[in-house]
């Protein structure tokens, strides 16, 4: 089992930045690929970013490419999402997720992720 706890959400003005953190405990963190997803009210959960177990591979949704950066620290069992140039449409609950298996091809597929955190709210005011 893996427990994931997100933090770092909040209210920010458009153009601002936030850094989300996800703390993992339980099964060996460094063997898992990690992802961030988000879900706005009345919308489907959508992929944001992912990083491979080693940190060498990263993948981003087109909507956040160039603005968000995912990273991980396997020594601390942590994964991060640095969000810059935030927009009103980034407002969502952000979830941290973990999965094993090969990184590709289902890196952006929510149903392939086994473990999920409770989410942290990000609100961007325009």
Short mmCIF file of N, CA and C in Angstrom, two decimals:
data_model
loop_
_atom_site.label_atom_id
_atom_site.label_comp_id
_atom_site.label_asym_id
_atom_site.label_seq_id
_atom_site.Cartn_x
_atom_site.Cartn_y
_atom_site.Cartn_z
N UNK A 1 0.83 -1.20 0.00
CA UNK A 1 0.00 0.00 0.00
C UNK A 1 0.86 1.24 0.00
N UNK A 2 0.35 2.28 -0.60
CA UNK A 2 1.03 3.57 -0.64
C UNK A 2 0.03 4.63 -0.21
N UNK A 3 0.47 5.48 0.68
CA UNK A 3 -0.36 6.61 1.09
C UNK A 3 0.24 7.88 0.50
N UNK A 4 -0.62 8.70 -0.06
CA UNK A 4 -0.20 9.95 -0.70
C UNK A 4 -0.94 11.12 -0.07
N UNK A 5 -0.20 12.15 0.27
CA UNK A 5 -0.81 13.33 0.89
C UNK A 5 -0.31 14.58 0.17
N UNK A 6 -1.25 15.29 -0.45
CA UNK A 6 -0.91 16.52 -1.16
C UNK A 6 -0.97 17.72 -0.23
N UNK A 7 -0.20 18.74 -0.59
CA UNK A 7 -0.24 20.01 0.13
C UNK A 7 0.21 21.11 -0.84
N UNK A 8 -0.01 22.34 -0.42
CA UNK A 8 0.48 23.47 -1.19
C UNK A 8 -0.56 24.20 -2.02
N UNK A 9 -1.79 23.69 -2.02
CA UNK A 9 -2.83 24.40 -2.75
C UNK A 9 -3.22 25.70 -2.07
N UNK A 10 -4.02 26.48 -2.77
CA UNK A 10 -4.47 27.74 -2.21
C UNK A 10 -5.06 28.64 -3.27
N UNK A 11 -5.23 29.91 -2.88
CA UNK A 11 -5.78 30.92 -3.78
C UNK A 11 -4.66 31.82 -4.27
N UNK A 12 -4.60 32.02 -5.57
CA UNK A 12 -3.54 32.84 -6.16
C UNK A 12 -4.14 33.65 -7.31
N UNK A 13 -3.55 34.79 -7.58
CA UNK A 13 -4.01 35.61 -8.70
C UNK A 13 -3.47 35.05 -10.01
N UNK A 14 -4.19 35.33 -11.05
CA UNK A 14 -3.73 34.91 -12.38
C UNK A 14 -2.33 35.48 -12.63
N UNK A 15 -1.48 34.64 -13.21
CA UNK A 15 -0.10 35.01 -13.44
C UNK A 15 0.84 34.62 -12.32
N UNK A 16 0.27 34.22 -11.20
CA UNK A 16 1.07 33.84 -10.05
C UNK A 16 1.55 32.40 -10.11
N UNK A 17 2.17 31.97 -9.02
CA UNK A 17 2.76 30.63 -8.96
C UNK A 17 2.36 29.93 -7.67
N UNK A 18 2.34 28.61 -7.76
CA UNK A 18 2.16 27.75 -6.60
C UNK A 18 3.03 26.51 -6.79
N UNK A 19 3.43 25.94 -5.68
CA UNK A 19 4.16 24.67 -5.72
C UNK A 19 3.40 23.65 -4.90
N UNK A 20 2.93 22.62 -5.57
CA UNK A 20 2.25 21.53 -4.88
C UNK A 20 3.26 20.46 -4.50
N UNK A 21 3.02 19.86 -3.35
CA UNK A 21 3.87 18.77 -2.87
C UNK A 21 3.02 17.54 -2.62
N UNK A 22 3.63 16.39 -2.78
CA UNK A 22 2.95 15.13 -2.49
C UNK A 22 3.93 14.26 -1.71
N UNK A 23 3.54 13.93 -0.49
CA UNK A 23 4.36 13.07 0.36
C UNK A 23 3.84 11.64 0.28
N UNK A 24 4.76 10.72 0.05
CA UNK A 24 4.39 9.31 -0.08
C UNK A 24 4.93 8.50 1.09
N UNK A 25 4.18 7.50 1.48
CA UNK A 25 4.65 6.58 2.52
C UNK A 25 4.11 5.19 2.18
N UNK A 26 4.79 4.18 2.72
CA UNK A 26 4.36 2.82 2.46
C UNK A 26 5.33 2.10 1.55
N UNK A 27 4.81 1.55 0.48
CA UNK A 27 5.61 0.80 -0.48
C UNK A 27 6.74 1.65 -1.05
N UNK A 28 7.79 1.06 -1.51
CA UNK A 28 8.96 1.78 -2.00
C UNK A 28 8.59 2.81 -3.06
N UNK A 29 8.72 4.05 -2.67
CA UNK A 29 8.33 5.17 -3.52
C UNK A 29 9.14 5.19 -4.80
N UNK A 30 10.42 4.91 -4.69
CA UNK A 30 11.32 5.08 -5.84
C UNK A 30 11.04 4.08 -6.95
N UNK A 31 10.18 3.10 -6.73
CA UNK A 31 9.85 2.14 -7.78
C UNK A 31 8.59 2.52 -8.55
N UNK A 32 7.96 3.61 -8.14
CA UNK A 32 6.68 4.00 -8.72
C UNK A 32 6.79 5.23 -9.61
N UNK A 33 6.04 5.20 -10.70
CA UNK A 33 5.87 6.41 -11.50
C UNK A 33 4.81 7.28 -10.83
N UNK A 34 4.98 8.57 -10.91
CA UNK A 34 4.08 9.49 -10.22
C UNK A 34 3.41 10.43 -11.21
N UNK A 35 2.17 10.76 -10.91
CA UNK A 35 1.44 11.67 -11.78
C UNK A 35 0.64 12.69 -10.99
N UNK A 36 0.32 13.79 -11.65
CA UNK A 36 -0.61 14.78 -11.12
C UNK A 36 -1.80 14.85 -12.08
N UNK A 37 -2.96 14.84 -11.50
CA UNK A 37 -4.21 15.00 -12.24
C UNK A 37 -4.99 16.13 -11.60
N UNK A 38 -5.99 16.62 -12.29
CA UNK A 38 -6.85 17.64 -11.71
C UNK A 38 -8.28 17.43 -12.15
N UNK A 39 -9.18 17.93 -11.32
CA UNK A 39 -10.60 17.80 -11.63
C UNK A 39 -11.33 19.04 -11.17
N UNK A 40 -11.95 19.72 -12.12
CA UNK A 40 -12.77 20.89 -11.84
C UNK A 40 -14.22 20.44 -11.67
N UNK A 41 -15.04 21.26 -11.00
CA UNK A 41 -16.44 20.89 -10.79
C UNK A 41 -17.15 20.56 -12.10
N UNK A 42 -17.88 19.46 -12.11
CA UNK A 42 -18.67 19.01 -13.26
C UNK A 42 -17.82 18.64 -14.46
N UNK A 43 -16.53 18.41 -14.24
CA UNK A 43 -15.66 18.02 -15.35
C UNK A 43 -14.98 16.69 -15.03
N UNK A 44 -14.50 16.03 -16.09
CA UNK A 44 -13.76 14.79 -15.92
C UNK A 44 -12.39 15.07 -15.31
N UNK A 45 -11.86 14.07 -14.62
CA UNK A 45 -10.50 14.19 -14.12
C UNK A 45 -9.55 14.17 -15.32
N UNK A 46 -8.59 15.08 -15.31
CA UNK A 46 -7.69 15.18 -16.46
C UNK A 46 -6.23 15.10 -16.04
N UNK A 47 -5.45 14.56 -16.92
CA UNK A 47 -4.02 14.42 -16.71
C UNK A 47 -3.33 15.77 -16.75
N UNK A 48 -2.37 15.97 -15.85
CA UNK A 48 -1.58 17.20 -15.84
C UNK A 48 -0.13 16.92 -16.19
N UNK A 49 0.49 16.02 -15.42
CA UNK A 49 1.92 15.75 -15.62
C UNK A 49 2.27 14.42 -14.97
N UNK A 50 3.38 13.84 -15.43
CA UNK A 50 3.86 12.59 -14.84
C UNK A 50 5.38 12.56 -14.89
N UNK A 51 5.94 11.76 -13.99
CA UNK A 51 7.39 11.58 -13.95
C UNK A 51 7.67 10.11 -13.68
N UNK A 52 8.66 9.58 -14.36
CA UNK A 52 9.01 8.17 -14.20
C UNK A 52 9.67 7.94 -12.84
N UNK A 53 9.81 6.69 -12.47
CA UNK A 53 10.35 6.35 -11.16
C UNK A 53 11.75 6.94 -10.94
N UNK A 54 12.53 7.00 -12.02
CA UNK A 54 13.90 7.50 -11.90
C UNK A 54 13.98 9.02 -12.03
N UNK A 55 12.90 9.62 -12.51
CA UNK A 55 12.91 11.06 -12.74
C UNK A 55 13.43 11.46 -14.10
N UNK A 56 13.82 10.48 -14.92
CA UNK A 56 14.43 10.83 -16.20
C UNK A 56 13.39 11.11 -17.29
N UNK A 57 12.19 10.62 -17.11
CA UNK A 57 11.13 10.84 -18.10
C UNK A 57 10.03 11.70 -17.48
N UNK A 58 9.60 12.72 -18.21
CA UNK A 58 8.47 13.54 -17.79
C UNK A 58 7.52 13.73 -18.97
N UNK A 59 6.26 13.89 -18.63
CA UNK A 59 5.21 14.06 -19.64
C UNK A 59 4.25 15.13 -19.14
N UNK A 60 3.79 15.99 -20.05
CA UNK A 60 2.89 17.07 -19.66
C UNK A 60 1.69 17.13 -20.60
N UNK A 61 0.57 17.53 -20.04
CA UNK A 61 -0.58 17.85 -20.87
C UNK A 61 -0.27 19.12 -21.66
N UNK A 62 -0.83 19.22 -22.84
CA UNK A 62 -0.58 20.40 -23.68
C UNK A 62 -0.99 21.68 -22.96
N UNK A 63 -2.04 21.61 -22.15
CA UNK A 63 -2.56 22.80 -21.49
C UNK A 63 -1.60 23.41 -20.48
N UNK A 64 -0.64 22.62 -20.00
CA UNK A 64 0.27 23.11 -18.96
C UNK A 64 1.72 23.14 -19.42
N UNK A 65 1.98 22.63 -20.60
CA UNK A 65 3.36 22.54 -21.09
C UNK A 65 3.99 23.93 -21.14
N UNK A 66 5.18 24.03 -20.60
CA UNK A 66 5.88 25.30 -20.57
C UNK A 66 5.58 26.15 -19.35
N UNK A 67 4.54 25.78 -18.60
CA UNK A 67 4.17 26.54 -17.39
C UNK A 67 4.36 25.72 -16.11
N UNK A 68 4.12 24.42 -16.20
CA UNK A 68 4.23 23.55 -15.03
C UNK A 68 5.46 22.66 -15.15
N UNK A 69 6.04 22.32 -14.00
CA UNK A 69 7.18 21.41 -13.97
C UNK A 69 6.98 20.38 -12.87
N UNK A 70 7.08 19.12 -13.24
CA UNK A 70 6.99 18.03 -12.25
C UNK A 70 8.40 17.57 -11.91
N UNK A 71 8.60 17.25 -10.64
CA UNK A 71 9.89 16.74 -10.20
C UNK A 71 9.67 15.81 -9.02
N UNK A 72 10.71 15.07 -8.68
CA UNK A 72 10.60 14.17 -7.54
C UNK A 72 11.93 14.10 -6.81
N UNK A 73 11.83 13.75 -5.54
CA UNK A 73 13.01 13.56 -4.70
C UNK A 73 12.84 12.20 -4.04
N UNK A 74 13.50 11.20 -4.58
CA UNK A 74 13.32 9.84 -4.07
C UNK A 74 13.93 9.66 -2.68
N UNK A 75 14.86 10.49 -2.32
CA UNK A 75 15.45 10.41 -0.98
C UNK A 75 14.46 10.87 0.08
N UNK A 76 13.52 11.73 -0.33
CA UNK A 76 12.54 12.27 0.61
C UNK A 76 11.14 11.70 0.38
N UNK A 77 10.99 10.82 -0.60
CA UNK A 77 9.66 10.27 -0.94
C UNK A 77 8.67 11.39 -1.27
N UNK A 78 9.11 12.33 -2.08
CA UNK A 78 8.29 13.49 -2.41
C UNK A 78 8.22 13.67 -3.92
N UNK A 79 7.08 14.19 -4.37
CA UNK A 79 6.94 14.63 -5.75
C UNK A 79 6.34 16.03 -5.72
N UNK A 80 6.73 16.85 -6.67
CA UNK A 80 6.34 18.25 -6.68
C UNK A 80 5.73 18.64 -8.02
N UNK A 81 4.92 19.67 -7.97
CA UNK A 81 4.40 20.27 -9.20
C UNK A 81 4.55 21.78 -9.05
N UNK A 82 5.52 22.34 -9.74
CA UNK A 82 5.71 23.79 -9.77
C UNK A 82 4.81 24.35 -10.85
N UNK A 83 3.92 25.25 -10.46
CA UNK A 83 2.95 25.82 -11.39
C UNK A 83 3.19 27.32 -11.51
N UNK A 84 3.57 27.75 -12.69
CA UNK A 84 3.82 29.16 -12.97
C UNK A 84 2.81 29.69 -13.98
N UNK A 85 2.72 31.00 -14.06
CA UNK A 85 1.82 31.66 -15.01
C UNK A 85 0.42 31.07 -14.93
N UNK A 86 -0.08 30.97 -13.72
CA UNK A 86 -1.37 30.33 -13.52
C UNK A 86 -2.50 31.13 -14.16
N UNK A 87 -3.49 30.39 -14.63
CA UNK A 87 -4.65 30.97 -15.30
C UNK A 87 -5.91 30.55 -14.56
N UNK A 88 -6.98 31.26 -14.80
CA UNK A 88 -8.25 30.93 -14.15
C UNK A 88 -8.66 29.50 -14.47
N UNK A 89 -8.38 29.05 -15.67
CA UNK A 89 -8.77 27.70 -16.08
C UNK A 89 -7.95 26.60 -15.41
N UNK A 90 -6.92 26.97 -14.65
CA UNK A 90 -6.17 25.98 -13.87
C UNK A 90 -6.86 25.67 -12.54
N UNK A 91 -7.89 26.41 -12.22
CA UNK A 91 -8.63 26.18 -10.98
C UNK A 91 -9.21 24.77 -10.96
N UNK A 92 -8.82 23.98 -9.97
CA UNK A 92 -9.24 22.59 -9.87
C UNK A 92 -8.80 22.02 -8.52
N UNK A 93 -9.26 20.84 -8.24
CA UNK A 93 -8.65 20.03 -7.19
C UNK A 93 -7.55 19.21 -7.86
N UNK A 94 -6.35 19.29 -7.30
CA UNK A 94 -5.21 18.59 -7.87
C UNK A 94 -4.91 17.33 -7.05
N UNK A 95 -4.73 16.22 -7.76
CA UNK A 95 -4.50 14.94 -7.13
C UNK A 95 -3.13 14.38 -7.52
N UNK A 96 -2.48 13.80 -6.55
CA UNK A 96 -1.25 13.07 -6.75
C UNK A 96 -1.61 11.59 -6.91
N UNK A 97 -0.91 10.89 -7.81
CA UNK A 97 -1.22 9.48 -8.03
C UNK A 97 0.06 8.71 -8.31
N UNK A 98 0.02 7.40 -8.06
CA UNK A 98 1.19 6.55 -8.24
C UNK A 98 0.81 5.26 -8.96
N UNK A 99 1.76 4.74 -9.75
CA UNK A 99 1.52 3.48 -10.47
C UNK A 99 2.83 2.76 -10.69
N UNK A 100 2.74 1.49 -10.89
CA UNK A 100 3.91 0.70 -11.26
C UNK A 100 3.86 0.37 -12.74
N UNK A 101 4.58 -0.68 -13.15
CA UNK A 101 4.57 -1.12 -14.53
C UNK A 101 5.39 -0.22 -15.43
N UNK A 102 5.29 -0.41 -16.73
CA UNK A 102 6.06 0.43 -17.66
C UNK A 102 5.54 1.86 -17.69
N UNK A 103 6.43 2.81 -17.91
CA UNK A 103 6.03 4.22 -17.93
C UNK A 103 5.09 4.49 -19.10
N UNK A 104 5.46 4.00 -20.27
CA UNK A 104 4.63 4.13 -21.46
C UNK A 104 3.85 2.83 -21.67
N UNK A 105 2.69 2.82 -22.35
CA UNK A 105 2.11 3.97 -23.05
C UNK A 105 1.03 4.72 -22.27
N UNK A 106 0.64 4.20 -21.10
CA UNK A 106 -0.55 4.74 -20.44
C UNK A 106 -0.24 5.78 -19.37
N UNK A 107 0.79 6.56 -19.57
CA UNK A 107 1.24 7.50 -18.56
C UNK A 107 0.15 8.52 -18.20
N UNK A 108 -0.72 8.85 -19.13
CA UNK A 108 -1.74 9.87 -18.89
C UNK A 108 -3.11 9.30 -18.57
N UNK A 109 -3.19 8.01 -18.38
CA UNK A 109 -4.47 7.34 -18.18
C UNK A 109 -4.76 7.16 -16.70
N UNK A 110 -5.74 7.88 -16.19
CA UNK A 110 -6.03 7.87 -14.75
C UNK A 110 -6.33 6.46 -14.24
N UNK A 111 -6.99 5.66 -15.02
CA UNK A 111 -7.39 4.33 -14.57
C UNK A 111 -6.19 3.40 -14.37
N UNK A 112 -5.03 3.78 -14.89
CA UNK A 112 -3.84 2.95 -14.72
C UNK A 112 -3.10 3.26 -13.41
N UNK A 113 -3.52 4.31 -12.74
CA UNK A 113 -2.88 4.68 -11.48
C UNK A 113 -3.58 3.96 -10.33
N UNK A 114 -2.76 3.35 -9.48
CA UNK A 114 -3.29 2.51 -8.41
C UNK A 114 -3.58 3.29 -7.14
N UNK A 115 -2.73 4.23 -6.82
CA UNK A 115 -2.81 4.94 -5.56
C UNK A 115 -3.09 6.42 -5.80
N UNK A 116 -3.95 6.99 -4.96
CA UNK A 116 -4.38 8.37 -5.11
C UNK A 116 -4.37 9.08 -3.76
N UNK A 117 -4.04 10.35 -3.81
CA UNK A 117 -4.19 11.18 -2.63
C UNK A 117 -5.59 11.75 -2.55
N UNK A 118 -5.82 12.56 -1.53
CA UNK A 118 -7.14 13.14 -1.30
C UNK A 118 -7.37 14.44 -2.08
N UNK A 119 -6.31 15.01 -2.58
CA UNK A 119 -6.45 16.21 -3.39
C UNK A 119 -6.19 17.49 -2.61
N UNK A 120 -5.78 18.51 -3.33
CA UNK A 120 -5.59 19.83 -2.76
C UNK A 120 -6.18 20.85 -3.73
N UNK A 121 -6.91 21.83 -3.18
CA UNK A 121 -7.62 22.79 -4.01
C UNK A 121 -6.70 23.91 -4.47
N UNK A 122 -6.76 24.19 -5.74
CA UNK A 122 -6.07 25.35 -6.31
C UNK A 122 -7.12 26.25 -6.94
N UNK A 123 -7.12 27.51 -6.54
CA UNK A 123 -8.06 28.48 -7.09
C UNK A 123 -7.28 29.65 -7.63
N UNK A 124 -7.53 30.00 -8.88
CA UNK A 124 -6.83 31.10 -9.52
C UNK A 124 -7.85 32.18 -9.86
N UNK A 125 -7.65 33.37 -9.31
CA UNK A 125 -8.58 34.46 -9.56
C UNK A 125 -8.09 35.31 -10.73
N UNK A 126 -9.03 35.71 -11.56
CA UNK A 126 -8.65 36.49 -12.74
C UNK A 126 -8.85 37.97 -12.51
#
